[in-house]
Short mmCIF file of C-alpha atoms in Angstrom, two decimals:
data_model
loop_
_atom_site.label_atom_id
_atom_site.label_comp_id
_atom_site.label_asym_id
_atom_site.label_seq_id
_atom_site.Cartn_x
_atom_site.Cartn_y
_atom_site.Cartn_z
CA UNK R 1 30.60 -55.79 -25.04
CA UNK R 2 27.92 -52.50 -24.47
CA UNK R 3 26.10 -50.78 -26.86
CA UNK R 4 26.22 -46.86 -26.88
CA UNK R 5 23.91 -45.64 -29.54
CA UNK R 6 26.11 -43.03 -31.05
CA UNK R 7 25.58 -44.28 -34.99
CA UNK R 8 23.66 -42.98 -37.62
CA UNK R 9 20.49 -45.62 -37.43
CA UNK R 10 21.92 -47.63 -33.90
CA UNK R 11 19.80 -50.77 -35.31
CA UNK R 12 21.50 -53.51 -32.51
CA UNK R 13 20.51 -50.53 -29.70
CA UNK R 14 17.23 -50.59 -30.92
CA UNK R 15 17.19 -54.35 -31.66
CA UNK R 16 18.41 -54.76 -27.87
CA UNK R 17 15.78 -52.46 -26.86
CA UNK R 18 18.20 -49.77 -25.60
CA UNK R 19 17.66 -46.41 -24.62
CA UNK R 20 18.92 -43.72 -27.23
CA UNK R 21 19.10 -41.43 -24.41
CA UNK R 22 23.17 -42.06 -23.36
CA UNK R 23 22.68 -41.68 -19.88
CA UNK R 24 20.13 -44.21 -19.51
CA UNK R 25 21.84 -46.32 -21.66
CA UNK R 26 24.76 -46.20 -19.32
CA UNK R 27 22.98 -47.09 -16.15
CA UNK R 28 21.23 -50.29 -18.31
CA UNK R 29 25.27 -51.07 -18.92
CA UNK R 30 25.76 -51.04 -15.60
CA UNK R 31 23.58 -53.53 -15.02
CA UNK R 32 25.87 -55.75 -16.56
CA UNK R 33 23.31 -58.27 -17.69
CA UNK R 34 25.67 -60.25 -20.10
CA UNK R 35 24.44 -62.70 -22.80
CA UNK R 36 25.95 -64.82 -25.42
CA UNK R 37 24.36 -64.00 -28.70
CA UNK R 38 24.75 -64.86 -32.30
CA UNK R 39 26.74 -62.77 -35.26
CA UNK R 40 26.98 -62.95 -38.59
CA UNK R 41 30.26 -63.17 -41.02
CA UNK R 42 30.15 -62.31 -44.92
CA UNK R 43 32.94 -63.01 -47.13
CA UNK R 44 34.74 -62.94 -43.69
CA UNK R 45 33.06 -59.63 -42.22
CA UNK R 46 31.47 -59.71 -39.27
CA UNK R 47 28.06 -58.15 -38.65
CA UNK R 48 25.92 -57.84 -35.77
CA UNK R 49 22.34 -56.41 -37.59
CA UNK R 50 22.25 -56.96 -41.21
CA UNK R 51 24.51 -57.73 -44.45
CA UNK R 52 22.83 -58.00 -48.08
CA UNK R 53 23.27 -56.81 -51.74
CA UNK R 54 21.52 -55.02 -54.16
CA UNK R 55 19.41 -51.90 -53.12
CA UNK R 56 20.24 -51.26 -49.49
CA UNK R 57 23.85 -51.90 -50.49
CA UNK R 58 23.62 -49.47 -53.42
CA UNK R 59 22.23 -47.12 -50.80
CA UNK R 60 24.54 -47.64 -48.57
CA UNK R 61 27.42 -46.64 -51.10
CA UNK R 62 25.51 -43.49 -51.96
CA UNK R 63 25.11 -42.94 -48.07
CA UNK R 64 28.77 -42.83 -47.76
CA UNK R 65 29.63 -41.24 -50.90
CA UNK R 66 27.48 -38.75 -50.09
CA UNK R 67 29.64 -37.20 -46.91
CA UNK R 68 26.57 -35.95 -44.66
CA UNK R 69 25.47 -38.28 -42.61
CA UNK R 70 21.62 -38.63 -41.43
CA UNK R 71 18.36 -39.63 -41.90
CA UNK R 72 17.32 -37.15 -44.36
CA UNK R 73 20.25 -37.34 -46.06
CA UNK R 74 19.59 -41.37 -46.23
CA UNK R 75 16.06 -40.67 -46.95
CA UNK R 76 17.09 -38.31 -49.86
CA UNK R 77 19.39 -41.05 -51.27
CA UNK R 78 16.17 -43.94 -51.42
CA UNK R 79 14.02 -41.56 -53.00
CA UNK R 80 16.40 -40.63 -55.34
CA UNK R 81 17.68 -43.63 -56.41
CA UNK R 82 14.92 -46.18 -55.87
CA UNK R 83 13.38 -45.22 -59.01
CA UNK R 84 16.04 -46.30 -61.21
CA UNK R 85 17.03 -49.25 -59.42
CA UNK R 86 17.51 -52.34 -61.72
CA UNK R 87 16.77 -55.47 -59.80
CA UNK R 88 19.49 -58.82 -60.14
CA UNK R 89 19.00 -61.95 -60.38
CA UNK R 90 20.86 -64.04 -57.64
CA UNK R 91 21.50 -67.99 -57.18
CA UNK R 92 21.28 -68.70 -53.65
CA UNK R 93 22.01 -71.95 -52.27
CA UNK R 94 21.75 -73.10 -48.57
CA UNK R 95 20.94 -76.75 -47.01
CA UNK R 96 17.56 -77.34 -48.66
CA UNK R 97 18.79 -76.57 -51.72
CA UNK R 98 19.79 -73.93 -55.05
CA UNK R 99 16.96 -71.49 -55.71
CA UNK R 100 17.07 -68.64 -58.33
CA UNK R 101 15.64 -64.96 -57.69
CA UNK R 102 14.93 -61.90 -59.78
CA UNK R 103 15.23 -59.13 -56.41
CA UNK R 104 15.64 -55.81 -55.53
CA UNK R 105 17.59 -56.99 -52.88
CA UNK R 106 18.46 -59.93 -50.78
CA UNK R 107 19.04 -58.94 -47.33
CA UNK R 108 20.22 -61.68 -44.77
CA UNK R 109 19.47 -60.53 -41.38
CA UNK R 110 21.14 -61.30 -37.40
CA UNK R 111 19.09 -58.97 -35.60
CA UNK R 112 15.61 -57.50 -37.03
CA UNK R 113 16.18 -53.95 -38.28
CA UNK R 114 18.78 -51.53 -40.45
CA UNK R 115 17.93 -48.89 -37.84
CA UNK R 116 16.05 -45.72 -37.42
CA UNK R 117 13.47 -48.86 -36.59
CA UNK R 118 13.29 -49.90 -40.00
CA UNK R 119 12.23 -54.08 -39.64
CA UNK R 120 13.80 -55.74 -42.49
CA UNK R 121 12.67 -58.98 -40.22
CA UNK R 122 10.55 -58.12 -37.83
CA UNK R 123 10.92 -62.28 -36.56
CA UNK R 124 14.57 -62.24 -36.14
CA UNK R 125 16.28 -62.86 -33.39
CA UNK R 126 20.09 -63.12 -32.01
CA UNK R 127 19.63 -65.85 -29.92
CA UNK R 128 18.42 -68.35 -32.11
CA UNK R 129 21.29 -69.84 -34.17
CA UNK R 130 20.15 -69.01 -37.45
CA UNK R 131 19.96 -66.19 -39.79
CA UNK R 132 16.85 -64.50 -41.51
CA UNK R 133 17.02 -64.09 -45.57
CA UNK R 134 14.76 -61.65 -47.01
CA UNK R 135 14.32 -61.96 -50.76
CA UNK R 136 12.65 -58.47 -52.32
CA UNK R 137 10.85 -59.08 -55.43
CA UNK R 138 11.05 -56.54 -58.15
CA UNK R 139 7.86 -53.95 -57.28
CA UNK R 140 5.93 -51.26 -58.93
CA UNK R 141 6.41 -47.26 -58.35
CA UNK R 142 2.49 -47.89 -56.78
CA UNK R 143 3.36 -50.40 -54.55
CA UNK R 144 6.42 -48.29 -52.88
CA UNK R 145 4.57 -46.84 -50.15
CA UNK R 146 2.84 -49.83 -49.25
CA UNK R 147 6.61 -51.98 -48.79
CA UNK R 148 7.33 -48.54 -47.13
CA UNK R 149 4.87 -48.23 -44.43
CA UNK R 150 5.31 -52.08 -43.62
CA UNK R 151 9.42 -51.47 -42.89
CA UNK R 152 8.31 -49.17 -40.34
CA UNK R 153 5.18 -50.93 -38.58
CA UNK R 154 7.02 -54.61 -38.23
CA UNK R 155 4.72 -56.44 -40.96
CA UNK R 156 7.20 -56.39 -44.17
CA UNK R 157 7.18 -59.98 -44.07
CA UNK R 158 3.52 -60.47 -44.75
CA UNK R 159 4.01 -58.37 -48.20
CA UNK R 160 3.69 -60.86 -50.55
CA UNK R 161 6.35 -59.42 -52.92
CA UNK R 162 8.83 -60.68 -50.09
CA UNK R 163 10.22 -64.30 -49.60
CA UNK R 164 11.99 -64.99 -45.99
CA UNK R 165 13.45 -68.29 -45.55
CA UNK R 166 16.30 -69.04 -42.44
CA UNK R 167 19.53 -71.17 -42.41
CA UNK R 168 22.94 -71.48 -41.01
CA UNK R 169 24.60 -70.58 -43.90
CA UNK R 170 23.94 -69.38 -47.75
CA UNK R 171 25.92 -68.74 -50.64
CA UNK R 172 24.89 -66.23 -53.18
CA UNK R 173 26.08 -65.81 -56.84
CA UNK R 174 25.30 -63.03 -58.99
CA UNK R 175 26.43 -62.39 -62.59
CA UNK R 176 29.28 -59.56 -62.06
CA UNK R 177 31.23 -58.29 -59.45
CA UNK R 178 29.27 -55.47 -56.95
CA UNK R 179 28.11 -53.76 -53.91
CA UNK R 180 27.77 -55.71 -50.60
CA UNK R 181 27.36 -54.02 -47.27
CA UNK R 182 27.46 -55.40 -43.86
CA UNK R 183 25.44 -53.24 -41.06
CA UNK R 184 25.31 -50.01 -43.65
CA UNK R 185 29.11 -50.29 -44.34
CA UNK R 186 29.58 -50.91 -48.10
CA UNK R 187 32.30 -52.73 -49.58
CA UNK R 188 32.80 -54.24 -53.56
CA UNK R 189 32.56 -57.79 -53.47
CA UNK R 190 33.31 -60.15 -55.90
CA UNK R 191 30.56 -62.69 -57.64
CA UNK R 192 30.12 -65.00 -55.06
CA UNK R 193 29.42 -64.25 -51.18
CA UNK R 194 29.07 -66.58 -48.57
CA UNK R 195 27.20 -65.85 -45.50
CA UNK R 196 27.35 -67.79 -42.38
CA UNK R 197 25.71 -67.57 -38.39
CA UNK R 198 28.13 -67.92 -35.16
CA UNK R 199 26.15 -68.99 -32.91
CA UNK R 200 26.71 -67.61 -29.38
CA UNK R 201 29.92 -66.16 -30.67
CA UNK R 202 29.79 -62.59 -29.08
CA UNK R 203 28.69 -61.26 -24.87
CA UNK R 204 26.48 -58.74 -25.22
CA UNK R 205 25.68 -56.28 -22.62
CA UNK R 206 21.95 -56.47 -23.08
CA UNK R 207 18.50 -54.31 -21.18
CA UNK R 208 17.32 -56.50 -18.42
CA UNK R 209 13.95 -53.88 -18.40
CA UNK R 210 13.23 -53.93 -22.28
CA UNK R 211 10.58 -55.41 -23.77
CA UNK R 212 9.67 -56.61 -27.04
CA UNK R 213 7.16 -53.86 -27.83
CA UNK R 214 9.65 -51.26 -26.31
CA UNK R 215 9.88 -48.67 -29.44
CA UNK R 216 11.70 -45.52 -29.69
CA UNK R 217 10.48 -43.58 -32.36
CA UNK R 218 13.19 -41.46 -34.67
CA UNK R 219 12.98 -38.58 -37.34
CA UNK R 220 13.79 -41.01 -40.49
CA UNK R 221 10.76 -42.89 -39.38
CA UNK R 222 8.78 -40.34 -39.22
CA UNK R 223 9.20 -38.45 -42.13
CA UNK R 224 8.63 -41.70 -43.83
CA UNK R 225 5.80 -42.32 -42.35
CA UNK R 226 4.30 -38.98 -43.29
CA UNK R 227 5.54 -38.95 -46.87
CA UNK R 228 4.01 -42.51 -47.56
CA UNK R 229 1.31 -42.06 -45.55
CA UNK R 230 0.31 -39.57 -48.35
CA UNK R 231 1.05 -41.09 -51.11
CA UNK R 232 -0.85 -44.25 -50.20
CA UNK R 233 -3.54 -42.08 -50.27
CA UNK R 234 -3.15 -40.72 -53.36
CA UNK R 235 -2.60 -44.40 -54.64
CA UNK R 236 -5.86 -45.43 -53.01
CA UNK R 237 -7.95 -42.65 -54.31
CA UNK R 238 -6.25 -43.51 -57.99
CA UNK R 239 -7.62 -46.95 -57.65
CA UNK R 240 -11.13 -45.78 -56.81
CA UNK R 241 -11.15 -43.53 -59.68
CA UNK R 242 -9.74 -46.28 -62.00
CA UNK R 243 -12.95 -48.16 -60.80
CA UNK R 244 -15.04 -45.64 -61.56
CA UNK R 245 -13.58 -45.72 -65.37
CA UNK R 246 -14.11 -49.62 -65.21
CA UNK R 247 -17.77 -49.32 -64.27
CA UNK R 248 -18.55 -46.42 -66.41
CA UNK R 249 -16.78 -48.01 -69.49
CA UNK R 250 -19.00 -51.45 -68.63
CA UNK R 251 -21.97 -49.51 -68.78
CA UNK R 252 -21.17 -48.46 -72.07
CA UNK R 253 -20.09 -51.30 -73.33
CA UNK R 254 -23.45 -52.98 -72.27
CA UNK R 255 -25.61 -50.44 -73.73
CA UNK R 256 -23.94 -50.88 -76.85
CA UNK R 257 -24.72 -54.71 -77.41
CA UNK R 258 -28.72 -53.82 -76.72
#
């Protein structure tokens, strides 16, 4: 199979390290360098990138319901929504065991991005026979540029409001009935989902010249970038005044027991 990155966020392209330019990515096809990589199946939907629940497959229904396609209209949808988000809690069990979560969403990843180079698991890899699960703690408005600047620079998974474990297979139970998506395409799902790797199930059509740090830079990115990039400002400069406060109301304080 060959990649033409003709979607809305072309995540495997840019996983593969594919040129969004169509002509180049045609003479990498040419190549023909073929290789026998892993996919993913939920609730018996295949998906190359990612699947998951809760609030990337909440955005993903607004993405669609939403009828323009884009990365400003997908941008609009996060900011709009993310504040009134209510996080889940989820049972997930896989071979070590049945572990409970309170999340904002539990992403289970093939490949390491959504798109637009946004690393929901920077480790993951296709090739490896297992998939990556991402577990997003429930976070603070103050924290959202912080999660937000680490999608986009490949060190999410140090934020320690995230949990990553891998396996073979996981099955997740919620309370009700909801929103699933598998590689942005959204879908109602019942309670229970089961999630599973095929190993070396698919030939790929892969870029014999790209390398790891090969990085194509996009307009959701960005714009992200920029927008959080200001408010973690902001946020910092909040902290150093709440400091300030602290010290001054200390000082008061200490006067007042002399």
């Amino acid at each position: 199979m060959g990649i033409l990155p003709c979607g809305s966020g072309n995540g495997l392209a840019r996983h593969l390290n594919l040129p969004m330019n169509l002509k180049k990515c045609i003479d990498i096809l040419n190549y023909c360098d073929i290789k026998k990589l892993d996919y993913g199946i939920i609730n018996e939907h295949p998906f190359f990138c990612t699947c998951g629940m809760g609030f990337d497959a909440f955005i993903s229904m607004k993405f669609a319901e939403a009828g323009k396609r884009g990365p400003i209209t997908y941008m609009q949808k996060v900011l709009e929504e993310g504040l009134r988000y209510e996080p889940e809690t989820y049972v997930i069990e896989d071979e070590d065991g049945t572990h409970s979560y309170k999340a904002f969403l539990v992403s289970v990843a093939n490949a390491s991005q959504y798109g637009n180079n946004a690393y929901i698991a920077p480790q993951a890899s296709m090739s490896d026979g297992l998939l990556d699960v991402i577990i997003m703690e429930p976070f603070d408005l103050i924290d959202a540029p912080q999660v937000a600047i680490e999608l986009f620079n490949k060190t999410l998974d140090k934020n320690l409001k995230i949990k990553t474990f891998r396996s073979k297979h996981i099955h997740i139970h919620r309370k009700s009935e909801g929103i699933i998506h598998y590689d942005g395409d959204p879908i109602t799902s019942s309670a229970d989902v089961d999630i599973s790797i095929v190993p070396k199930g698919i030939n790929i059509i892969v870029n014999p010249k790209g390398g790891k740090d090969c990085r194509q830079p996009n307009m959701l990115q960005t714009a992200f970038s920029e927008i959080f990039y200001n408010f973690d400002l902001m946020r910092q400069d909040l902290t150093k005044q709440s400091r300030k406060v602290q010290a001054i109301n200390k000082n008061l304080l200490r006067k007042l027991n002399i």
